[in-house]
Short mmCIF file of C-alpha atoms in Angstrom, two decimals:
data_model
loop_
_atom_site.label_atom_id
_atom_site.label_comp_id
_atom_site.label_asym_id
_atom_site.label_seq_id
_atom_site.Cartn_x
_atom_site.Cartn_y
_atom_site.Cartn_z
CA UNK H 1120 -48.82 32.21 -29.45
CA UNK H 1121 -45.57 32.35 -27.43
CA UNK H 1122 -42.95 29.93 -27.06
CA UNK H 1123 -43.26 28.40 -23.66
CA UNK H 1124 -40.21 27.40 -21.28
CA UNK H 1125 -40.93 26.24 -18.23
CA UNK H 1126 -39.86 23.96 -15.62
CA UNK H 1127 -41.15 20.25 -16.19
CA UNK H 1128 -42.15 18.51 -13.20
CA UNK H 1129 -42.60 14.65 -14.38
CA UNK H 1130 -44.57 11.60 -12.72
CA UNK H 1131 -45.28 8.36 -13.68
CA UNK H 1132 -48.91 7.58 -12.36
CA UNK H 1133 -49.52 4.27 -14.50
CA UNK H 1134 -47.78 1.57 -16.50
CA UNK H 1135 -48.83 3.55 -19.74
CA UNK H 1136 -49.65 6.95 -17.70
CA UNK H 1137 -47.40 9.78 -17.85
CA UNK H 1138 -48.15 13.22 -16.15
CA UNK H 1139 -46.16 16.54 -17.29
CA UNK H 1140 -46.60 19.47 -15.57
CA UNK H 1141 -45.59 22.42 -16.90
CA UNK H 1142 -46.78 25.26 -14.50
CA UNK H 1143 -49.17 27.11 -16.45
CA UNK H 1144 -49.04 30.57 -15.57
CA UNK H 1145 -51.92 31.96 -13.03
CA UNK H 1146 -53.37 35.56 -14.13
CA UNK H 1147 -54.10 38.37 -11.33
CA UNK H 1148 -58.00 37.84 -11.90
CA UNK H 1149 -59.18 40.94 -9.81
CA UNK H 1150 -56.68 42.77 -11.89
CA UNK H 1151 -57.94 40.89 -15.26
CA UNK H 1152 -61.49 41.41 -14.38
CA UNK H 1153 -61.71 45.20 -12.74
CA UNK H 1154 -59.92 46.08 -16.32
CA UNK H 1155 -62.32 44.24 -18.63
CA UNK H 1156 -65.40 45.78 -16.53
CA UNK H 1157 -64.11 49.25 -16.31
CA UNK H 1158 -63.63 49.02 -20.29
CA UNK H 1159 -65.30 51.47 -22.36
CA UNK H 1160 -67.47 48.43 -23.40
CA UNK H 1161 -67.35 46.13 -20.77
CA UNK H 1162 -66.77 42.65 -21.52
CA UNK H 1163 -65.31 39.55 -19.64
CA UNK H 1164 -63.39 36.33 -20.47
CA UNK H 1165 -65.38 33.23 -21.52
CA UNK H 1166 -62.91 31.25 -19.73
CA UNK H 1167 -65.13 32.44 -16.02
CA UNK H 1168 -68.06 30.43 -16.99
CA UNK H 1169 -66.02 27.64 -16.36
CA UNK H 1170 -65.96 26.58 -12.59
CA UNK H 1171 -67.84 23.40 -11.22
CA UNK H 1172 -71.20 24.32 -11.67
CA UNK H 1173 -70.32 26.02 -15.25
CA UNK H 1174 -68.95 22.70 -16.65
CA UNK H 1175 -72.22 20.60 -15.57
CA UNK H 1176 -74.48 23.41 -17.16
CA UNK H 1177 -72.61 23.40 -20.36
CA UNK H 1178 -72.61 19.40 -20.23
CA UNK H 1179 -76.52 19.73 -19.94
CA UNK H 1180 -76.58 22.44 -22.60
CA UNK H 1181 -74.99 19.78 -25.31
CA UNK H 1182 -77.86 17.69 -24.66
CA UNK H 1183 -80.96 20.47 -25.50
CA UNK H 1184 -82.62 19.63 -28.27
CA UNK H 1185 -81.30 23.30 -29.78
CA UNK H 1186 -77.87 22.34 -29.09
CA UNK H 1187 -76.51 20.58 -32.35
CA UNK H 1188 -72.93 20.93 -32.40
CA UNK H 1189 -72.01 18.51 -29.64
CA UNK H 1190 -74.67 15.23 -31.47
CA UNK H 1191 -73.49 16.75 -35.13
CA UNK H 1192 -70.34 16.34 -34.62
CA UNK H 1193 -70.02 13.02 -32.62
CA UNK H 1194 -72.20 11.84 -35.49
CA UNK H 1195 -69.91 12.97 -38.07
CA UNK H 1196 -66.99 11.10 -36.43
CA UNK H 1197 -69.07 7.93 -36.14
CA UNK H 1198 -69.90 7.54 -39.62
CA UNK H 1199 -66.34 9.38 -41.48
CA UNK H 1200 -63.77 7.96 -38.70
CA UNK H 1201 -62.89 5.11 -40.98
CA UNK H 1202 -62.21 7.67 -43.97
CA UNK H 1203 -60.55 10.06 -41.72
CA UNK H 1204 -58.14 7.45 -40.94
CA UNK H 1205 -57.84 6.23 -44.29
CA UNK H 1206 -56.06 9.39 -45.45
CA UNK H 1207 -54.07 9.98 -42.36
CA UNK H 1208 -52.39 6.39 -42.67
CA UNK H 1209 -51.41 4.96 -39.67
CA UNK H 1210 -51.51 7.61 -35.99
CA UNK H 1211 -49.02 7.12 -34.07
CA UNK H 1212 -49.61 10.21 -31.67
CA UNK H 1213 -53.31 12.18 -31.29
CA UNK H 1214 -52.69 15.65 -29.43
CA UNK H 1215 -55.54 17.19 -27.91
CA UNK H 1216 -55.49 20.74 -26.94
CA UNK H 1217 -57.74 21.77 -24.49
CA UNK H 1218 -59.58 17.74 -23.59
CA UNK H 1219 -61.31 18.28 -20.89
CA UNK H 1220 -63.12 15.32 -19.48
CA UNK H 1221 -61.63 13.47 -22.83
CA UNK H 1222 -64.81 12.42 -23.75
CA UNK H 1223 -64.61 13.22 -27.56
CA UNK H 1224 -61.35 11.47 -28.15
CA UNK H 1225 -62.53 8.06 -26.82
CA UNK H 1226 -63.74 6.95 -30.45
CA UNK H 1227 -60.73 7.70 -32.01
CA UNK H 1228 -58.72 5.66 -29.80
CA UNK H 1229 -61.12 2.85 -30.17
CA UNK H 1230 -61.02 3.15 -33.79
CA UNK H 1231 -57.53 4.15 -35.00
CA UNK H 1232 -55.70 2.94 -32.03
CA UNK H 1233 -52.72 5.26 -31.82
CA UNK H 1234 -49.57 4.40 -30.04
CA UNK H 1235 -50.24 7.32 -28.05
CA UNK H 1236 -52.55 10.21 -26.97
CA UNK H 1237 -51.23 13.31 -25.76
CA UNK H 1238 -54.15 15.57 -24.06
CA UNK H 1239 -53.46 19.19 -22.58
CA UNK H 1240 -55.25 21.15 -20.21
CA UNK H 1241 -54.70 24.27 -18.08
CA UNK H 1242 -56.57 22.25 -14.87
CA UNK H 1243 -54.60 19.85 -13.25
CA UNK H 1244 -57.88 18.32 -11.08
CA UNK H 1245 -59.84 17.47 -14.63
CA UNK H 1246 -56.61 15.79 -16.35
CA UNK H 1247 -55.47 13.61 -13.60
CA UNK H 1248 -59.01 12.96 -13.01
CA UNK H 1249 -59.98 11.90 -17.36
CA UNK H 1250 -56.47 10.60 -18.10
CA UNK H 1251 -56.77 7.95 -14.97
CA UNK H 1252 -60.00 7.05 -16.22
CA UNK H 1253 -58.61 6.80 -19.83
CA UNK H 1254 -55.53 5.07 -19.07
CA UNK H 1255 -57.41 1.76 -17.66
CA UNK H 1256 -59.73 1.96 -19.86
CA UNK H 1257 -56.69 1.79 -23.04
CA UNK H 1258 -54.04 0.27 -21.28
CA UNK H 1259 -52.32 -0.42 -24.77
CA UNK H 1260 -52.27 3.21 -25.22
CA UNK H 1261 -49.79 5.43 -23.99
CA UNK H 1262 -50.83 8.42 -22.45
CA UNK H 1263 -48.80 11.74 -21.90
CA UNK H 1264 -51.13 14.16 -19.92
CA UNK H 1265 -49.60 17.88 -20.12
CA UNK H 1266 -50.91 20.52 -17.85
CA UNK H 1267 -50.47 23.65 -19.88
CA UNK H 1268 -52.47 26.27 -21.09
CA UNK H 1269 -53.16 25.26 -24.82
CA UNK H 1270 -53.15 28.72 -25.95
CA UNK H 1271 -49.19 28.83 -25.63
CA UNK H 1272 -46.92 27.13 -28.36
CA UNK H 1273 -45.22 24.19 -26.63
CA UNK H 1274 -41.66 23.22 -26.04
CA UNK H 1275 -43.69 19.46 -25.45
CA UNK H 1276 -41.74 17.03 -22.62
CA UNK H 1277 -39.92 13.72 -22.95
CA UNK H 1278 -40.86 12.27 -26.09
CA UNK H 1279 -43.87 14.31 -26.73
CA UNK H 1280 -41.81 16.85 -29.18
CA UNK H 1281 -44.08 18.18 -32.18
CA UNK H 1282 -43.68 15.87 -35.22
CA UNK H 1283 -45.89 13.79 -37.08
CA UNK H 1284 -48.98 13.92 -34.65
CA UNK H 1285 -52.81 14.16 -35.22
CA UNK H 1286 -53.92 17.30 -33.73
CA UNK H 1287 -57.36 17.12 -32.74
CA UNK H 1288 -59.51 20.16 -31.85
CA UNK H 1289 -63.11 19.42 -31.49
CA UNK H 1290 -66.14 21.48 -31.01
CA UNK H 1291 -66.87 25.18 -32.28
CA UNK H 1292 -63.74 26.49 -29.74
CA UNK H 1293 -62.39 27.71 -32.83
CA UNK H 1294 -65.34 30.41 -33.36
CA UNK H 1295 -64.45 31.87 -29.97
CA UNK H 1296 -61.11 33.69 -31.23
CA UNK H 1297 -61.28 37.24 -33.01
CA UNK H 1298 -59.89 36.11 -36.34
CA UNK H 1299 -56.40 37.64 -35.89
CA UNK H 1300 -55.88 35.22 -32.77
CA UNK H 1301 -57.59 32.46 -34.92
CA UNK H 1302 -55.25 32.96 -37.36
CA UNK H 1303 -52.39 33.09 -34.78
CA UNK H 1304 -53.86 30.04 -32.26
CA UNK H 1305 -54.14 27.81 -35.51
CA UNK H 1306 -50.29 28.36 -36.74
CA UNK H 1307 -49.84 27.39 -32.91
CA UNK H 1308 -51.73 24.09 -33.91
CA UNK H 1309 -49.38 23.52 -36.65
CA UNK H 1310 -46.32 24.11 -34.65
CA UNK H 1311 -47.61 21.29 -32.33
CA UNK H 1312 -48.41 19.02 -35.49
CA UNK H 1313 -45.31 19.40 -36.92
CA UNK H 1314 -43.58 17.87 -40.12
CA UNK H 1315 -45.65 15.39 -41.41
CA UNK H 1316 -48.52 16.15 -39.13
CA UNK H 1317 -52.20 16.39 -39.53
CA UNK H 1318 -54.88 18.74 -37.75
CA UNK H 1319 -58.90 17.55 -37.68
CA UNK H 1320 -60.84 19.98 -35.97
CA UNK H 1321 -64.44 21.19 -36.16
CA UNK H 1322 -65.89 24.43 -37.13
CA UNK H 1323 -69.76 25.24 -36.62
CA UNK H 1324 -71.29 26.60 -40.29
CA UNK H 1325 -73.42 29.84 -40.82
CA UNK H 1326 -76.92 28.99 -40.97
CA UNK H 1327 -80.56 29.69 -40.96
CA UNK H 1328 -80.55 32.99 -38.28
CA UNK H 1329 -83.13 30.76 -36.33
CA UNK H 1330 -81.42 28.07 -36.10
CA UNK H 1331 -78.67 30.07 -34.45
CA UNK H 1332 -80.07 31.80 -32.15
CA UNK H 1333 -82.23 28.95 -30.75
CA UNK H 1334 -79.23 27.22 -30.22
CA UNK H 1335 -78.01 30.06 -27.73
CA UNK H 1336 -81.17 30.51 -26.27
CA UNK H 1337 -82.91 27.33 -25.33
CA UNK H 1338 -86.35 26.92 -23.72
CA UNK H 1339 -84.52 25.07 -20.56
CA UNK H 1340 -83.07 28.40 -19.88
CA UNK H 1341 -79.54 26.41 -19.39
CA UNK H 1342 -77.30 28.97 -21.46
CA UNK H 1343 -78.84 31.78 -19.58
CA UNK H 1344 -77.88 29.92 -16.43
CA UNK H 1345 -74.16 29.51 -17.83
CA UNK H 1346 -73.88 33.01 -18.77
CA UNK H 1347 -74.96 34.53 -15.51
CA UNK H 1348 -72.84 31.69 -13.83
CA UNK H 1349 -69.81 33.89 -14.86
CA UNK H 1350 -71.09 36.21 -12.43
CA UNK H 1351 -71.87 34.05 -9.81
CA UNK H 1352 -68.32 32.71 -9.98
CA UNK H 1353 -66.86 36.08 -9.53
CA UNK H 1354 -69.11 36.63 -6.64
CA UNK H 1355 -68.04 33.49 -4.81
CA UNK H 1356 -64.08 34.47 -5.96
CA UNK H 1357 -63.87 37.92 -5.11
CA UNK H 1358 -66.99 39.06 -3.53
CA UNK H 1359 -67.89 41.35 -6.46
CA UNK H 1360 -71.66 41.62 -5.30
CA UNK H 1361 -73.50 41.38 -8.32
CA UNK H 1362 -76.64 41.63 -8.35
CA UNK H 1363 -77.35 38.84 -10.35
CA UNK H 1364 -81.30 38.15 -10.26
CA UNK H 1365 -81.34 42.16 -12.08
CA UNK H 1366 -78.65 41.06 -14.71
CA UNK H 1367 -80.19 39.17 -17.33
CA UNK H 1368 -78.99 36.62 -20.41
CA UNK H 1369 -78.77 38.42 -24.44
CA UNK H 1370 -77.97 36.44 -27.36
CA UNK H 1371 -78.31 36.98 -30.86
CA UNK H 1372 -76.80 36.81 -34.26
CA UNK H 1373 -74.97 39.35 -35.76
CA UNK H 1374 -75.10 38.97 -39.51
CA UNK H 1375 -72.14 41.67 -40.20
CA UNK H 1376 -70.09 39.82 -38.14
CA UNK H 1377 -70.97 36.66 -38.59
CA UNK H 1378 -70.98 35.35 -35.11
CA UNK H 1379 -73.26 34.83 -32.27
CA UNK H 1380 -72.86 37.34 -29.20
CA UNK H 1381 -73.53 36.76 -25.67
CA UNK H 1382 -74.00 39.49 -23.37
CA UNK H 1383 -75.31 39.79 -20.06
CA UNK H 1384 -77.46 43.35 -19.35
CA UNK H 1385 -78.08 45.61 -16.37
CA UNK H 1386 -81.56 45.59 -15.02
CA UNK H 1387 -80.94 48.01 -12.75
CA UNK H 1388 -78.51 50.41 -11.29
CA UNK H 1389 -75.87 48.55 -9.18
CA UNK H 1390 -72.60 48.85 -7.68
CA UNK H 1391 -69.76 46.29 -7.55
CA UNK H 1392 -66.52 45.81 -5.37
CA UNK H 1393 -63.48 45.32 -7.17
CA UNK H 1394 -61.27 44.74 -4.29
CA UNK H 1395 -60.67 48.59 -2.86
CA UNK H 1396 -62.42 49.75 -5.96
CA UNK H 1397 -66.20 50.23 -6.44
CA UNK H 1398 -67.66 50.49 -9.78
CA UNK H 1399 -71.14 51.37 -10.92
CA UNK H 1400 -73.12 49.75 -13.84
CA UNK H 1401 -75.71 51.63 -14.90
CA UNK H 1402 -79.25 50.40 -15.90
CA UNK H 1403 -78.86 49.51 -19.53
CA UNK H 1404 -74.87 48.51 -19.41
CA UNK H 1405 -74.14 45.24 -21.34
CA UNK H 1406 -71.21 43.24 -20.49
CA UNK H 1407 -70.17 41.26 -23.33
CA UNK H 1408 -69.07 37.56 -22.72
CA UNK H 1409 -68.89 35.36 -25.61
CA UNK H 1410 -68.53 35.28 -29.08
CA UNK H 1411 -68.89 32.49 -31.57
CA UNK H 1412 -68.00 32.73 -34.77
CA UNK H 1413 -69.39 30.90 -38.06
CA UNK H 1414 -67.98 29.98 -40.56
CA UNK H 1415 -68.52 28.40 -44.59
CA UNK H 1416 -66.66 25.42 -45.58
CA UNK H 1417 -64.09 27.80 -48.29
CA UNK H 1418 -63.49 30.07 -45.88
CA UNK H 1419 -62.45 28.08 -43.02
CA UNK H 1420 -60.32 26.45 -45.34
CA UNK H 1421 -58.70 29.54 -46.60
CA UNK H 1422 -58.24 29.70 -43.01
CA UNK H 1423 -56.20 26.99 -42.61
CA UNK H 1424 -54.36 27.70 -45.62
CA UNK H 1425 -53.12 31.35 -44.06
CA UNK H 1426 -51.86 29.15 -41.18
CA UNK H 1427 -49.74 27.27 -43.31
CA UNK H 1428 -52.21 23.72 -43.45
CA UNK H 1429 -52.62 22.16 -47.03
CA UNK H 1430 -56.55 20.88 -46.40
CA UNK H 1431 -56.64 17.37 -47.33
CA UNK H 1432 -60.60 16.35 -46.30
CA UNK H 1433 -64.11 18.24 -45.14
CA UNK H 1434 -67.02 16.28 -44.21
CA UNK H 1435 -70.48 17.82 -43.00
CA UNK H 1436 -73.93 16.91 -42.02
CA UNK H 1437 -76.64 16.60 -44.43
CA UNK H 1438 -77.88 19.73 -43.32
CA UNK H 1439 -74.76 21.40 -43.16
CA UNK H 1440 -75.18 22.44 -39.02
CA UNK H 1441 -71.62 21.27 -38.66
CA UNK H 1442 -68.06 20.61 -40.09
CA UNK H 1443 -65.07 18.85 -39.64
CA UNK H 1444 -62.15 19.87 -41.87
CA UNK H 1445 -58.56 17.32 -42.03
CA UNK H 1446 -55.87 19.55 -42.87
CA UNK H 1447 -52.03 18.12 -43.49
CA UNK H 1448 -48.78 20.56 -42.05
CA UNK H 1449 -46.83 19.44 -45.31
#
C-alpha cells in the first residue's frame, strides 16, 4: 500500500452524514486490459465482474444453497457479536474498507452502537446511495463516507485520522490477494486501525475439495454467469467482441496452492479488438480471473501476526466452513 494525498472535496449531506471525496485514481482500462490479455498467461482483474449486472449476480450467488460464506458468516456475527464486543470494550469508530451496499455492518451498529462508522469505497454512486440509506436509518450514528480506493493507505479526512477504530473486513476478500499483497493490504489495515485499534475480518477455511468446488460451481449456473459477465462488461466498455457464447466458465481447487481458480476457456478460435490492436485467442486459451485463497485458523493468524496484529479472538462454525478472527494493533 501507498500513502495517499489527495485533494479532499467535503459535503455535508445529513445532520449525522458526512461525504469525503478523495478522487480515487481512474486506471487506462484498454491499456490495463490489452496487457493482462496479451500476457504470456492471460488473466484479468476480478475487479471487471463488477458492473450493474455483476453485483446483482453475485448478490444472487450468496443466496445458492452452495454458497456458504455469505449465511456462515452473518451467522457467526449473530450469535458471537456480544463476545466480540465484550473484548473490544466500548467502539467508538467501525471502518469499513471496501462496504459496498453496507449491508454486513448493519448488525454491528445495532448491536455495539458506535459513535461512528466510517465506510470506504472506490464508487461514489453505491456510497452516496448505502450511506443515505444508513444514515436515516441510525441517525444517532455518525457517518463519514470516504470515496477512495481501499487498497491505498489513507491520509483519512476531518476527524476520521487512524486511531483507535474497529476495522472491519468481511467476507473471503482477503483470499483474493497473492499472499505478498495479503501480507502488504493487511499492514495497510493496521495503519488505518491505528494505536489502540482492533481489526475483525473473515477468512473462508480449507475444506472438503467438494465442498469447494460446489461452492464455485453451482447448479443455477450463477457464478458461470458472473465470470463470463467480465467479458460482457468489456464488450459493452470497449467493444472487445468476444465471443462470449464459445468462452465457457472453469473452476476448481488447486490443492498445491490452496485456493480456488476461476478461469474462463476458449471454445473456439476468435479474435478481439483492443482499441487499434487485434488479438487472437486460440481454441484452448484460458484466461484466468479469480483466485480465492483458503486458509486454517494458525495460519491466518500467523498472518496477522507478520502484519504486526496481536490476535486477540477466532470464532468458527461448527463445521468449520468459515472464520472470523479479532486481532488488536497493540
Amino acid at each position: 500500500m501507498m500513502k495517499q494525498a489527495m485533494p479532499v472535496k467535503e459535503q455535508q449531506l445529513g445532520p449525522n452524514l458526512t461525504f469525503y471525496d478523495l478522487h480515487p485514481p481512474t486506471t487506462d482500462m484498454l491499456a490495463e486490459v490489452s496487457q493482462s490479455l496479451s500476457a504470456p498467461r492471460p488473466h484479468l482483474n476480478p475487479k471487471y465482474f463488477y458492473d450493474e449486472a455483476g453485483s446483482r449476480l453475485f448478490d444472487a450467488i450468496t443466496a445458492t444453497e452452495e454458497y456458504y460464506p455469505t449465511r456462515t458468516e452473518a451467522a457467526l456475527l449473530e450469535q458471537f457479536s456480544g463476545e466480540i464486543q465484550h473484548k473490544l470494550g466500548p467502539t467508538v469508530t467501525i471502518a469499513e474498507p471496501g462496504a459496498g451496499s453496507c449491508q454486513k455492518v448493519r448488525l454491528l451498529l445495532e448491536r455495539w452502537s458506535p459513535q461512528r462508522y466510517m465506510p470506504l469505497e472506490i464508487s461514489r454512486d453505491c456510497l452516496l446511495t448505502a450511506t443515505r440509506q444508513l444514515s436515516r436509518d441510525f441517525p444517532d450514528v455518525q457517518i463519514s463516507a470516504v470515496c477512495a480506493d481501499y487498497c491505498q493507505a489513507l491520509s483519512l479526512p476531518g476527524d476520521s485520522q487512524p486511531g483507535g477504530q474497529v476495522v472491519f473486513f468481511p467476507g473471503s476478500t482477503i483470499g483474493n490477494f497473492e499472499p505478498a499483497e495479503r501480507q502488504q493490504f493487511l499492514r495497510g489495515l493496521h495503519h488505518l486501525a491505528g494505536p489502540g485499534g482492533a481489526l475483525l475480518i473473515g477468512a473462508d477455511l480449507q475444506k472438503d475439495h467438494s465442498r469447494l468446488n460446489a461452492a464455485y460451481n453451482d447448479a443455477q449456473g450463477l457464478t458461470a454467469a458472473f465470470n463470463l459477465n467480465a467479458l460482457h462488461h468489456l464488450n459493452q466498455a470497449l467493444d472487445c467482441h468476444f465471443d462470449v457464447d464459445n468462452m465457457r466458465h472453469l473452476a476448481f481447487y488447486n490443492d498445491t496452492a490452496q485456493r480456488i481458480e476461476m478461469h474462463l476457456e476458449c471454445l473456439q478460435d476468435q479474435q478481439l479488438q483492443l482499441g487499434d490492436t487485434l488479438l487472437t485467442l486460440k481454441s484452448g486459451t484460458r484466461i484466468h480471473t479469480e483466485n480465492s485463497y483458503k486458509f486454517t485458523v494458525e495460519g491466518f493468524s500467523r498472518e496477522l501476526v507478520d502484519a504486526g496484529f496481536t490476535p486477540r479472538g477466532c470464532w468458527t462454525d461448527t463445521d468449520n466452513l468459515f472464520s472470523l478472527h479479532l486481532a488488536s494493533t497493540d
